[in-house]
Amino acid sequence: MHRRGVGAGAIAKRKLAEAKYKERGTVLAEDQLAQMSKQLDMFKTNLEEFASKHKQEIRKNPEFRVQFQDMCATIGVDPLASGKGFWSEMLGVGDFYYELGVQIIEVCLALKHRNGGLITLEELHQQVLKGRGKFAQEVSQDDLLRAIKKLKVLGSGFGIIPVGGTYLIQSVPAELNMDHTVVLQLAEKKGYVTVGEIKSSLKWEVERAKQILEHLLKEGMAWLDTQAAGEPQYWLPALFTELYSQEITPEEAKEAIP
Amino acid sequence: EIVFIEEQAAGIGKSAKIVAHLHPASPNKEPGPFQSSKYSYIKLSFKEHGQIEFFRRFSEEITQRRWENMPAGQTIQVNKDPQAGRIRAVGIVGIERKLEAKRKETDKNISEAFEDLSKLMEKAKEMVELSKSIANKIKEKQGDITEDETIRFKSYLLSMGIANPVTRETHGSGTHYHMQLAKQLAGMLQTPLEERGGIMSLTEVYCLVNRARGLELLSPEDLVNACKMLEPLKLPLRLQIFDSGVMVIELQSHNEEEMVASALETVSEKGSLTADEFAKLVGMSVLLAKERLLLAEKMGHLCRDDSVEGLRFYPNLFLTQS
C-alpha cells in the first residue's frame, strides 16, 4: 500500500531537500562573511590612514576624544570594547583608557577607608593627575567617566551617581538605590544632611530618612556628628574639600596595589 | 627723591632691611603707585640674603646718579618717544602674529581631523549595517551556520567594536583571541594566586595583568570574556561570581567553603570581627574578606550584628550550642 510521503523514497527525498537547503544557507552566510571580511580589510586601511594623520590629535586633545567617542556611540560602535579592536590597536585609545582604569582603581582603593568608597569626580581627577606626573597625557573628567563605565563590568561595584552638577563615583559593591542617591544629592550642597532637612525637602517619613542614613553610616560613606547645634548632622567624607589636597599616604598606597 | 640710605641688621624674626629715606613729595609730583603716605621712607626687606651687595650697588648709583645723564629714548617711559614706542609695539605684534598663526594652524588641523573623522564614521556605519544584515540571516537560518563561521563573525565584530546583534552580548563562546587570552592568564596568574591564598578579585587581576603588560592592555571586557573561558577550556583557574556581584578568580584547588571553616576559627578566637579587622588579621583585601564572612554567614556559621558602628560577625552559637 502506498501512503503519501511515507516510505524510504520519501525519506530520502526529504533528506536531499534538507541537505540542499542547508547548503544554500551555508553558501549565503559564507558569501556575506566573505564580503564582510573584505570590507573589514578596507576599513582597516582607512583607519590606518586616519591614524597616521590624526593619532596625535586624539592623544592630545580631550575635546576631540569626546567628539570621537560620541560619534562612535551614535553609529553603534564601542572603540573601547576590546584591546584587540582596530580602534584600540591603531589609534591607541584603548591603552589610554585601560591604563586610566588601573589608576582609578588604585586611587579608589587607597582612599576607600576614608570615604567608604564614594569619591567626587573632582577629587578623583586631582588624585589621578597627581599619580600620573607632569609629563603624562592630559586627562579630562570625561575621560575618567568613560574609563569608569568600562570598569563596571569587573563586578566590584563601580558606579556613577549624578549629584548637583557633578558626579560621585562609587567603587564598592554597596547597594545604593534611588533613595540613597537622592539623599546623597541633598547632602552634596553643604556636605552634610539632617533628618529634618530630608523631611522638609523630600517629604519623607522620619523612619525612611533614618533607614537610608543608617545604611550610609554602616557603609562608611557617612559620618555622624551628634555634637552639632540643633539636630545630628550626617556628613559625607567624600565631600570634605579639605581632603582634596591631602596626599595619599604610603600606607594607603600599599593598600592600593594588589 | 632719596635723601640717604641705611642698613638695618636682621634680628630674631626680622629679616635684614635697607631703609631709603625720602624727601617729602613735591605738590606736582607725577602719578605713581601711592598718592601719599604717612611715612617718609621705604624699607626693602631681604628675606634670604643679598642686602650687602645690594646696599653697595644702591649706594654707588645714588652717588653717581647715572639716570640723570641718560639720553632720552632709552628710558622706559610711556608715550615719551614715538620712535621707541613703535619698536616696542612691533615686538608684541610679532608675538601675537605667531600665536594667531599657530591658532589658525591648530584650527585647520582640527577641522581637517573632524572632516576625516566624519568620513571614517560613515564607513564604520556601513560595517555596522552589514553586520546587522548578517545577524538577521543567521537568526533566520537558525543553526545552519557552522561553529567556525560563528567564531569568524564574532571576531569581525570584535575588531570593529560592534556588540553581537544576535545575542546582544559580547561574551559566550568568545573568539580565538579570548581563548588564547584565557590560557595566557592561567599561566600568568598561578603564582600571584598562590601568594594570595588562592583567590583574587577581578579588579585586582585587571590591575596586575595590565601593569605587567605595560602596552597593548586588556579592556575590562577582554578580561571578563577570557575568564569566562577558563572553565570550558579546563584550565586550573576558574571564574566565580558572588551573590553581591563581586567577581573573583580562584585556583581550581581553592575551596571557599573550606576557607570558611578556618574563618570561623579566627572569628571564634577573637570573639567577633568586622570585615576590616578580619582582612588585616588574615592579610586579605577587605572586599574578599567581607565576601568570605558573608559566605560563612550564608552557611550558617556566623551571625551578624549590623549597627551604625559597623557590620560585625559572631560565631553562630544558635547552631553550635543546641
Coordinates of C-alpha atoms in Angstrom, one line a residue:
Chain A
M1 CA 0.0 0.0 0.0
H2 CA 1.3 3.4 -0.9
R3 CA 0.8 6.1 1.7
R4 CA 1.8 9.6 0.5
G5 CA 5.0 11.0 1.9
V6 CA 5.9 7.8 3.7
G7 CA 8.5 5.2 2.7
A8 CA 12.1 5.0 2.0
G9 CA 11.8 7.1 -1.2
A10 CA 10.1 10.0 0.5
I11 CA 12.5 10.0 3.4
A12 CA 15.5 10.1 1.0
K13 CA 13.8 12.9 -1.0
R14 CA 13.3 14.9 2.2
K15 CA 16.8 14.3 3.3
L16 CA 18.1 15.6 -0.1
A17 CA 15.9 18.7 0.1
E18 CA 17.2 19.4 3.6
A19 CA 20.8 19.0 2.5
K20 CA 20.3 21.3 -0.4
Y21 CA 18.6 23.9 1.8
K22 CA 21.4 23.6 4.3
E23 CA 23.9 24.0 1.6
R24 CA 22.3 27.1 0.3
G25 CA 22.1 28.5 3.8
T26 CA 25.7 27.9 4.3
V27 CA 26.6 29.4 1.0
L28 CA 24.6 32.5 1.8
A29 CA 26.3 33.0 5.1
E30 CA 29.7 32.3 3.5
D31 CA 29.1 34.9 0.9
Q32 CA 28.2 37.6 3.4
L33 CA 31.0 36.7 5.7
A34 CA 33.5 36.9 2.8
Q35 CA 32.0 40.3 1.9
M36 CA 32.4 41.5 5.5
S37 CA 35.9 40.2 5.6
K38 CA 36.8 42.2 2.5
Q39 CA 35.1 45.4 3.8
L40 CA 36.9 44.9 7.1
D41 CA 40.2 44.9 5.4
M42 CA 39.3 48.1 3.5
F43 CA 38.1 49.7 6.7
K44 CA 41.3 48.8 8.5
T45 CA 43.2 50.6 5.7
N46 CA 41.0 53.7 6.1
L47 CA 41.6 53.7 9.8
E48 CA 45.3 53.3 9.4
E49 CA 45.3 56.4 7.2
F50 CA 43.2 58.3 9.6
A51 CA 45.6 57.2 12.4
S52 CA 48.7 58.3 10.6
K53 CA 47.3 61.8 10.2
H54 CA 45.3 62.3 13.4
K55 CA 46.5 59.9 16.1
Q56 CA 48.3 62.8 17.9
E57 CA 45.1 64.8 17.9
I58 CA 43.3 62.1 19.8
R59 CA 46.2 61.8 22.2
K60 CA 46.5 65.5 23.0
N61 CA 43.0 66.9 22.6
P62 CA 40.4 65.8 25.1
E63 CA 37.6 67.6 23.2
F64 CA 38.4 65.7 20.1
R65 CA 38.3 62.5 22.1
V66 CA 34.8 63.4 23.2
Q67 CA 33.7 64.0 19.7
F68 CA 35.3 60.7 18.6
Q69 CA 33.5 58.8 21.3
D70 CA 30.2 60.4 20.7
M71 CA 30.3 59.6 17.0
C72 CA 31.2 56.0 17.7
A73 CA 28.3 55.7 20.1
T74 CA 25.9 57.2 17.6
I75 CA 26.7 54.6 14.9
G76 CA 26.7 51.7 17.4
V77 CA 30.5 51.1 17.8
D78 CA 32.4 50.8 21.0
P79 CA 36.0 51.6 20.4
L80 CA 36.9 50.5 24.0
A81 CA 35.2 47.1 24.0
S82 CA 38.4 45.3 23.3
G83 CA 42.1 45.9 23.3
K84 CA 42.1 43.7 20.2
G85 CA 39.8 46.0 18.3
F86 CA 41.0 48.1 15.4
W87 CA 40.3 51.4 17.2
S88 CA 42.5 50.4 20.1
E89 CA 45.3 48.9 18.1
M90 CA 45.6 51.7 15.6
L91 CA 44.5 54.8 17.4
G92 CA 45.9 53.8 20.8
V93 CA 42.7 54.9 22.5
G94 CA 42.5 51.6 24.2
D95 CA 45.7 51.7 26.2
F96 CA 44.9 55.3 27.3
Y97 CA 41.6 54.3 28.8
Y98 CA 42.6 50.9 30.2
E99 CA 45.6 52.4 32.0
L100 CA 43.4 55.1 33.3
G101 CA 41.1 52.4 34.6
V102 CA 44.0 50.9 36.6
Q103 CA 44.9 54.3 38.1
I104 CA 41.3 54.9 39.0
I105 CA 41.0 51.6 40.8
E106 CA 44.2 52.3 42.7
V107 CA 43.1 55.7 43.9
C108 CA 39.7 54.5 44.9
L109 CA 41.2 51.6 46.9
A110 CA 43.7 53.8 48.6
L111 CA 41.0 56.3 49.8
K112 CA 38.2 53.8 50.5
H113 CA 38.9 53.7 54.2
R114 CA 38.5 57.5 54.4
N115 CA 35.3 57.9 52.4
G116 CA 33.6 54.5 52.4
G117 CA 34.0 54.0 48.6
L118 CA 32.4 57.3 47.5
I119 CA 34.5 60.0 45.9
T120 CA 33.7 63.1 43.9
L121 CA 34.8 63.2 40.3
E122 CA 36.8 66.3 41.1
E123 CA 38.9 64.7 43.8
L124 CA 39.4 61.5 41.8
H125 CA 40.6 63.7 38.9
Q126 CA 43.1 65.5 41.1
Q127 CA 44.4 62.4 42.6
V128 CA 44.7 60.6 39.3
L129 CA 46.6 63.6 37.8
K130 CA 48.9 63.6 40.8
G131 CA 49.7 60.0 40.2
R132 CA 50.3 60.4 36.5
G133 CA 53.0 63.1 36.9
K134 CA 53.5 66.2 34.9
F135 CA 54.8 64.6 31.6
A136 CA 51.8 62.4 31.1
Q137 CA 49.0 63.0 28.6
E138 CA 46.2 65.3 29.6
V139 CA 43.2 63.6 31.2
S140 CA 39.7 65.2 31.3
Q141 CA 36.8 64.4 33.6
D142 CA 35.0 63.0 30.5
D143 CA 37.9 60.6 30.1
L144 CA 37.5 59.4 33.7
L145 CA 33.8 58.8 33.3
R146 CA 34.3 56.7 30.2
A147 CA 37.0 54.7 31.9
I148 CA 34.8 54.1 34.9
K149 CA 31.9 53.0 32.7
K150 CA 34.1 50.3 31.3
L151 CA 35.2 49.2 34.8
K152 CA 31.7 48.4 35.8
V153 CA 31.9 45.1 34.0
L154 CA 34.5 43.8 36.5
G155 CA 31.8 43.5 39.2
S156 CA 33.4 45.3 42.0
G157 CA 30.7 47.9 42.3
F158 CA 31.9 50.8 40.2
G159 CA 29.1 53.2 39.6
I160 CA 28.5 56.8 38.7
I161 CA 26.0 58.9 40.8
P162 CA 24.9 62.3 39.5
V163 CA 24.9 64.9 42.2
G164 CA 24.4 68.7 41.9
G165 CA 26.0 69.2 38.6
T166 CA 28.9 66.8 39.2
Y167 CA 29.2 63.1 40.0
L168 CA 30.0 60.9 42.9
I169 CA 32.0 57.8 41.9
Q170 CA 31.2 54.6 43.8
S171 CA 33.8 51.9 44.0
V172 CA 32.4 49.4 46.4
P173 CA 29.6 46.8 45.9
A174 CA 27.3 48.6 48.3
E175 CA 23.7 48.6 47.2
L176 CA 22.7 52.2 46.6
N177 CA 19.1 52.6 45.4
M178 CA 17.2 55.7 44.3
D179 CA 16.5 56.7 47.9
H180 CA 20.2 56.7 48.8
T181 CA 21.0 58.6 45.6
V182 CA 18.5 61.3 46.4
V183 CA 19.8 61.8 49.9
L184 CA 23.4 62.0 48.6
Q185 CA 22.3 64.7 46.2
L186 CA 20.7 66.6 49.0
A187 CA 23.8 66.3 51.1
E188 CA 26.0 67.5 48.3
K189 CA 25.0 71.1 48.8
K190 CA 26.6 71.6 52.2
G191 CA 28.5 68.3 52.7
Y192 CA 26.0 67.1 55.2
V193 CA 22.3 66.5 55.7
T194 CA 19.9 66.1 58.6
V195 CA 16.8 64.1 59.1
G196 CA 14.9 67.4 59.4
E197 CA 16.2 68.6 56.0
I198 CA 15.2 65.3 54.4
K199 CA 11.7 65.6 55.9
S200 CA 11.2 69.1 54.6
S201 CA 12.9 68.7 51.2
L202 CA 11.8 65.2 50.2
K203 CA 8.6 65.0 52.4
W204 CA 9.7 61.6 53.7
E205 CA 8.7 60.0 57.0
V206 CA 11.3 60.1 59.7
E207 CA 11.7 56.3 59.6
R208 CA 12.5 56.2 56.0
A209 CA 15.1 59.0 56.3
K210 CA 16.7 57.3 59.3
Q211 CA 16.9 54.0 57.5
I212 CA 18.7 55.5 54.5
L213 CA 21.1 57.5 56.6
E214 CA 21.9 54.5 58.7
H215 CA 22.7 52.4 55.6
L216 CA 25.2 55.2 54.5
L217 CA 26.7 55.2 58.0
K218 CA 27.1 51.4 58.0
E219 CA 28.8 51.6 54.7
G220 CA 31.2 54.2 56.0
M221 CA 30.0 56.7 53.4
A222 CA 28.6 59.0 56.0
W223 CA 29.8 60.1 59.4
L224 CA 27.6 61.2 62.3
D225 CA 28.1 64.4 64.1
T226 CA 26.0 64.3 67.3
Q227 CA 27.6 67.5 68.7
A228 CA 26.2 69.8 66.0
A229 CA 23.9 72.6 67.2
G230 CA 20.4 71.5 66.5
E231 CA 19.9 68.0 65.3
P232 CA 22.6 65.5 64.4
Q233 CA 24.3 66.0 61.1
Y234 CA 25.3 63.3 58.7
W235 CA 28.4 64.3 56.8
L236 CA 29.8 62.7 53.6
P237 CA 33.6 62.4 53.8
A238 CA 33.6 62.2 50.1
L239 CA 32.6 65.9 50.1
F240 CA 35.2 67.1 52.6
T241 CA 37.0 69.6 50.4
E242 CA 40.0 69.8 52.8
L243 CA 40.8 66.2 51.8
Y244 CA 41.3 67.2 48.2
S245 CA 44.8 68.4 48.8
Q246 CA 45.7 65.6 51.1
E247 CA 48.3 63.3 49.7
I248 CA 47.7 59.6 49.6
T249 CA 49.9 58.3 52.5
P250 CA 52.4 55.5 51.9
E251 CA 50.3 53.1 53.9
E252 CA 47.3 53.9 51.8
A253 CA 49.3 53.4 48.6
K254 CA 50.4 50.0 49.7
E255 CA 46.8 49.0 50.3
A256 CA 46.0 50.0 46.7
I257 CA 48.5 47.9 44.8
P258 CA 47.5 44.2 44.6
Chain B
E1 CA 63.8 111.6 45.9
I2 CA 66.2 109.6 48.1
V3 CA 68.0 111.6 50.8
F4 CA 70.0 108.8 52.2
I5 CA 70.0 105.0 52.7
E6 CA 71.0 102.9 55.7
E7 CA 71.2 99.2 56.6
Q8 CA 69.2 97.5 59.3
A9 CA 70.6 94.3 60.6
A10 CA 68.4 91.2 60.8
G11 CA 67.2 90.1 64.2
I12 CA 65.1 87.3 65.6
G13 CA 62.0 87.1 63.5
K14 CA 63.1 90.0 61.5
S15 CA 64.8 90.0 58.1
A16 CA 67.6 92.3 57.1
K17 CA 66.5 95.6 55.6
I18 CA 67.7 98.6 53.7
V19 CA 65.9 101.8 54.5
A20 CA 65.7 104.6 51.9
H21 CA 64.8 107.9 53.5
L22 CA 63.0 110.2 51.1
H23 CA 62.4 114.0 50.6
P24 CA 58.8 114.9 51.2
A25 CA 56.9 114.7 47.9
S26 CA 56.5 117.8 45.8
P27 CA 53.0 119.1 45.2
N28 CA 53.1 118.4 41.5
K29 CA 54.6 115.0 41.6
E30 CA 53.7 112.6 38.8
P31 CA 51.1 109.9 39.5
G32 CA 52.5 106.6 40.9
P33 CA 51.5 103.6 43.0
F34 CA 50.7 105.8 46.0
Q35 CA 49.4 109.4 46.0
S36 CA 50.7 110.0 49.5
S37 CA 52.0 108.2 52.5
K38 CA 52.4 108.9 56.2
Y39 CA 55.9 107.5 56.0
S40 CA 59.0 109.3 54.8
Y41 CA 60.9 106.2 54.0
I42 CA 60.8 103.0 52.0
K43 CA 62.0 99.7 53.5
L44 CA 63.4 96.9 51.3
S45 CA 63.3 93.6 53.1
F46 CA 65.8 90.8 52.3
K47 CA 64.4 87.5 53.4
E48 CA 67.3 85.3 52.4
H49 CA 70.4 87.4 51.6
G50 CA 71.9 89.9 49.2
Q51 CA 71.4 93.0 51.2
I52 CA 75.2 93.7 51.4
E53 CA 75.7 93.6 47.7
F54 CA 72.5 95.4 47.0
F55 CA 73.4 98.2 49.5
R56 CA 76.8 98.6 47.9
R57 CA 75.4 99.0 44.4
F58 CA 72.5 101.1 45.6
S59 CA 74.9 103.5 47.2
E60 CA 77.0 103.7 44.1
E61 CA 74.0 104.5 41.9
I62 CA 72.7 107.1 44.3
T63 CA 76.1 108.7 44.3
Q64 CA 76.7 108.6 40.6
R65 CA 73.1 109.5 39.7
R66 CA 73.6 107.9 36.3
W67 CA 70.0 108.2 35.4
E68 CA 70.3 112.0 35.1
N69 CA 72.8 111.6 32.3
M70 CA 71.0 109.1 30.2
P71 CA 69.8 110.3 26.7
A72 CA 66.0 110.4 26.3
G73 CA 64.6 107.4 24.4
Q74 CA 66.5 104.8 26.3
T75 CA 64.3 105.3 29.3
I76 CA 61.1 103.2 29.6
Q77 CA 58.5 105.9 29.6
V78 CA 55.0 105.6 28.2
N79 CA 54.3 108.0 25.3
K80 CA 57.7 109.6 25.7
D81 CA 59.3 108.8 22.4
P82 CA 57.2 107.7 19.4
Q83 CA 60.2 106.0 17.8
A84 CA 60.8 103.8 20.9
G85 CA 57.1 103.3 21.2
R86 CA 56.6 101.8 17.8
I87 CA 59.6 99.4 18.2
R88 CA 58.0 98.0 21.3
A89 CA 54.7 97.5 19.7
V90 CA 56.2 95.7 16.8
G91 CA 57.8 93.3 19.2
I92 CA 54.4 92.4 20.7
V93 CA 52.6 92.3 17.4
G94 CA 55.2 89.9 16.2
I95 CA 54.5 87.6 19.1
E96 CA 50.7 88.0 18.6
R97 CA 51.1 87.2 14.9
K98 CA 52.9 84.0 15.7
L99 CA 50.2 83.0 18.2
E100 CA 47.5 83.8 15.7
A101 CA 49.2 81.7 13.1
K102 CA 49.5 78.8 15.5
R103 CA 45.9 79.1 16.4
K104 CA 44.9 79.1 12.8
E105 CA 47.1 76.1 12.1
T106 CA 45.6 74.2 15.1
D107 CA 42.1 75.1 13.9
K108 CA 42.9 73.9 10.4
N109 CA 44.2 70.7 11.8
I110 CA 41.2 70.2 14.0
S111 CA 38.7 70.9 11.2
E112 CA 40.6 68.6 8.9
A113 CA 40.6 66.0 11.6
F114 CA 36.9 66.3 12.1
E115 CA 36.3 66.1 8.4
D116 CA 38.4 62.9 8.1
L117 CA 36.7 61.6 11.3
S118 CA 33.2 62.1 9.8
K119 CA 34.2 60.3 6.6
L120 CA 35.7 57.4 8.6
M121 CA 32.5 57.1 10.7
E122 CA 30.4 56.9 7.5
K123 CA 32.5 53.8 6.6
A124 CA 32.2 52.4 10.1
K125 CA 28.4 52.8 9.9
E126 CA 28.4 50.7 6.7
M127 CA 30.2 47.9 8.7
V128 CA 27.5 48.1 11.4
E129 CA 24.7 47.8 8.8
L130 CA 26.4 44.8 7.2
S131 CA 26.9 43.1 10.5
K132 CA 23.2 43.6 11.3
S133 CA 22.1 42.1 8.0
I134 CA 24.4 39.1 8.6
A135 CA 23.0 38.7 12.1
N136 CA 19.5 38.7 10.6
K137 CA 20.4 36.0 8.2
I138 CA 21.8 33.9 11.0
K139 CA 18.7 34.3 13.0
E140 CA 16.6 33.2 10.1
K141 CA 18.7 30.2 9.3
Q142 CA 18.6 29.1 13.0
G143 CA 21.6 26.8 13.4
D144 CA 22.5 26.3 9.8
I145 CA 25.6 28.4 10.3
T146 CA 28.6 26.4 11.4
E147 CA 30.5 26.8 14.7
D148 CA 33.5 28.0 12.7
E149 CA 31.5 30.7 10.9
T150 CA 30.1 31.9 14.2
I151 CA 33.5 32.3 15.6
R152 CA 34.6 34.2 12.5
F153 CA 31.7 36.5 12.7
K154 CA 32.3 37.2 16.4
S155 CA 36.0 38.1 15.7
Y156 CA 34.9 40.5 13.0
L157 CA 32.5 42.2 15.5
L158 CA 35.3 42.3 18.0
S159 CA 37.6 44.1 15.6
M160 CA 35.0 46.7 14.9
G161 CA 33.8 47.0 18.4
I162 CA 30.2 46.1 17.5
A163 CA 28.1 44.3 20.0
N164 CA 26.9 40.9 18.8
P165 CA 23.4 41.7 17.3
V166 CA 22.3 38.2 17.6
T167 CA 22.8 37.5 21.3
R168 CA 23.2 41.2 22.3
E169 CA 26.1 40.0 24.4
T170 CA 29.7 40.3 23.8
H171 CA 30.6 37.1 25.7
G172 CA 29.8 33.4 25.3
S173 CA 31.9 31.1 23.3
G174 CA 34.2 34.0 22.7
T175 CA 36.7 34.2 20.0
H176 CA 40.0 32.6 19.4
Y177 CA 41.5 35.7 20.9
H178 CA 39.7 35.2 24.2
M179 CA 40.6 31.5 24.3
Q180 CA 44.2 32.4 23.8
L181 CA 44.0 35.1 26.5
A182 CA 42.5 32.6 28.9
K183 CA 45.4 30.3 28.5
Q184 CA 47.8 33.2 29.0
L185 CA 46.0 34.2 32.1
A186 CA 46.2 30.7 33.5
G187 CA 49.9 30.8 33.2
M188 CA 50.3 34.3 34.5
L189 CA 48.1 34.2 37.5
Q190 CA 49.1 30.8 39.0
T191 CA 51.8 32.3 41.3
P192 CA 50.0 35.5 42.3
L193 CA 47.0 33.5 43.2
E194 CA 49.1 31.1 45.4
E195 CA 50.6 34.1 47.1
R196 CA 47.2 35.5 47.9
G197 CA 45.5 32.5 49.3
G198 CA 44.1 31.1 46.1
I199 CA 41.6 33.9 45.3
M200 CA 41.7 37.4 43.7
S201 CA 39.0 39.8 42.7
L202 CA 38.7 40.6 39.1
T203 CA 39.7 44.3 39.7
E204 CA 42.9 43.0 41.3
V205 CA 43.6 40.8 38.3
Y206 CA 42.9 43.6 35.9
C207 CA 45.4 45.9 37.6
L208 CA 48.0 43.1 37.9
V209 CA 47.8 42.0 34.3
N210 CA 47.8 45.4 32.8
R211 CA 50.6 46.7 35.0
A212 CA 52.7 43.7 33.9
R213 CA 51.8 44.2 30.2
G214 CA 52.6 47.9 30.0
L215 CA 51.4 48.1 26.4
E216 CA 48.6 46.5 24.5
L217 CA 46.5 46.4 27.6
L218 CA 43.4 44.4 28.1
S219 CA 40.0 46.0 28.2
P220 CA 37.8 45.1 31.2
E221 CA 35.6 43.2 28.8
D222 CA 38.5 41.3 27.3
L223 CA 39.4 40.2 30.8
V224 CA 35.8 39.1 31.6
N225 CA 35.4 37.3 28.3
A226 CA 38.7 35.5 28.7
C227 CA 37.9 34.5 32.3
K228 CA 34.5 33.0 31.1
M229 CA 36.5 30.6 29.0
L230 CA 38.7 29.3 31.9
E231 CA 36.3 26.5 32.9
P232 CA 35.2 25.5 29.4
L233 CA 38.9 25.2 28.5
K234 CA 39.5 23.1 31.7
L235 CA 42.3 25.5 32.9
P236 CA 43.5 25.3 36.5
L237 CA 41.7 28.6 37.4
R238 CA 38.0 29.5 37.4
L239 CA 35.7 32.5 37.5
Q240 CA 33.3 32.8 40.4
I241 CA 30.6 35.3 41.0
F242 CA 29.4 36.0 44.5
D243 CA 25.8 37.0 45.4
S244 CA 26.9 40.6 45.7
G245 CA 28.1 40.6 42.1
V246 CA 31.7 40.6 43.0
M247 CA 33.7 38.5 40.6
V248 CA 36.8 36.6 41.5
I249 CA 39.4 34.2 40.0
E250 CA 40.1 31.2 42.1
L251 CA 42.6 28.3 41.7
Q252 CA 40.7 25.2 40.9
S253 CA 42.2 23.7 44.0
H254 CA 40.8 26.6 46.1
N255 CA 37.7 25.7 48.1
E256 CA 36.0 28.8 49.5
E257 CA 33.8 26.6 51.8
E258 CA 36.9 25.1 53.4
M259 CA 38.2 28.6 53.9
V260 CA 35.0 29.4 55.7
A261 CA 35.9 26.8 58.3
S262 CA 39.2 28.5 59.1
A263 CA 37.5 31.9 59.0
L264 CA 35.1 30.6 61.7
E265 CA 38.0 29.6 63.9
T266 CA 39.6 33.0 63.5
V267 CA 36.4 34.8 64.4
S268 CA 35.8 32.5 67.4
E269 CA 39.3 33.1 68.7
K270 CA 38.7 36.9 68.7
G271 CA 35.1 36.7 69.8
S272 CA 33.9 38.8 66.9
L273 CA 35.3 40.5 63.9
T274 CA 34.4 43.1 61.3
A275 CA 35.4 42.7 57.7
D276 CA 38.2 45.3 58.1
E277 CA 39.6 43.5 61.2
F278 CA 39.4 40.1 59.6
A279 CA 41.1 41.4 56.5
K280 CA 44.0 42.8 58.5
L281 CA 44.4 39.7 60.5
V282 CA 44.4 37.3 57.6
G283 CA 46.2 39.5 55.1
M284 CA 43.3 39.7 52.6
S285 CA 41.7 42.6 50.7
V286 CA 38.7 44.0 52.6
L287 CA 36.5 43.2 49.6
L288 CA 37.3 39.5 49.7
A289 CA 37.3 39.3 53.5
K290 CA 33.8 40.6 53.5
E291 CA 32.7 38.1 50.9
R292 CA 34.2 35.2 53.0
L293 CA 32.4 36.3 56.1
L294 CA 29.1 36.7 54.2
L295 CA 29.5 33.2 52.8
A296 CA 30.2 31.9 56.3
E297 CA 27.0 33.7 57.4
K298 CA 25.1 32.2 54.5
M299 CA 26.3 28.7 55.5
G300 CA 25.1 29.4 59.0
H301 CA 28.4 29.5 60.8
L302 CA 28.4 33.2 61.6
C303 CA 25.8 35.7 62.8
R304 CA 25.8 39.4 62.1
D305 CA 25.4 42.4 64.3
D306 CA 24.6 45.2 61.9
S307 CA 24.8 48.5 63.7
V308 CA 25.9 52.0 62.9
E309 CA 29.2 51.1 64.4
G310 CA 29.7 48.7 61.5
L311 CA 28.9 45.2 60.5
R312 CA 30.4 42.7 63.0
F313 CA 30.3 38.9 62.7
Y314 CA 30.0 36.5 65.6
P315 CA 30.1 32.7 65.7
N316 CA 26.6 31.4 65.3
L317 CA 26.0 30.0 68.8
F318 CA 22.5 29.0 67.9
L319 CA 23.9 26.4 65.7
T320 CA 26.8 25.2 67.8
Q321 CA 25.2 25.3 71.2
S322 CA 22.0 23.4 70.6

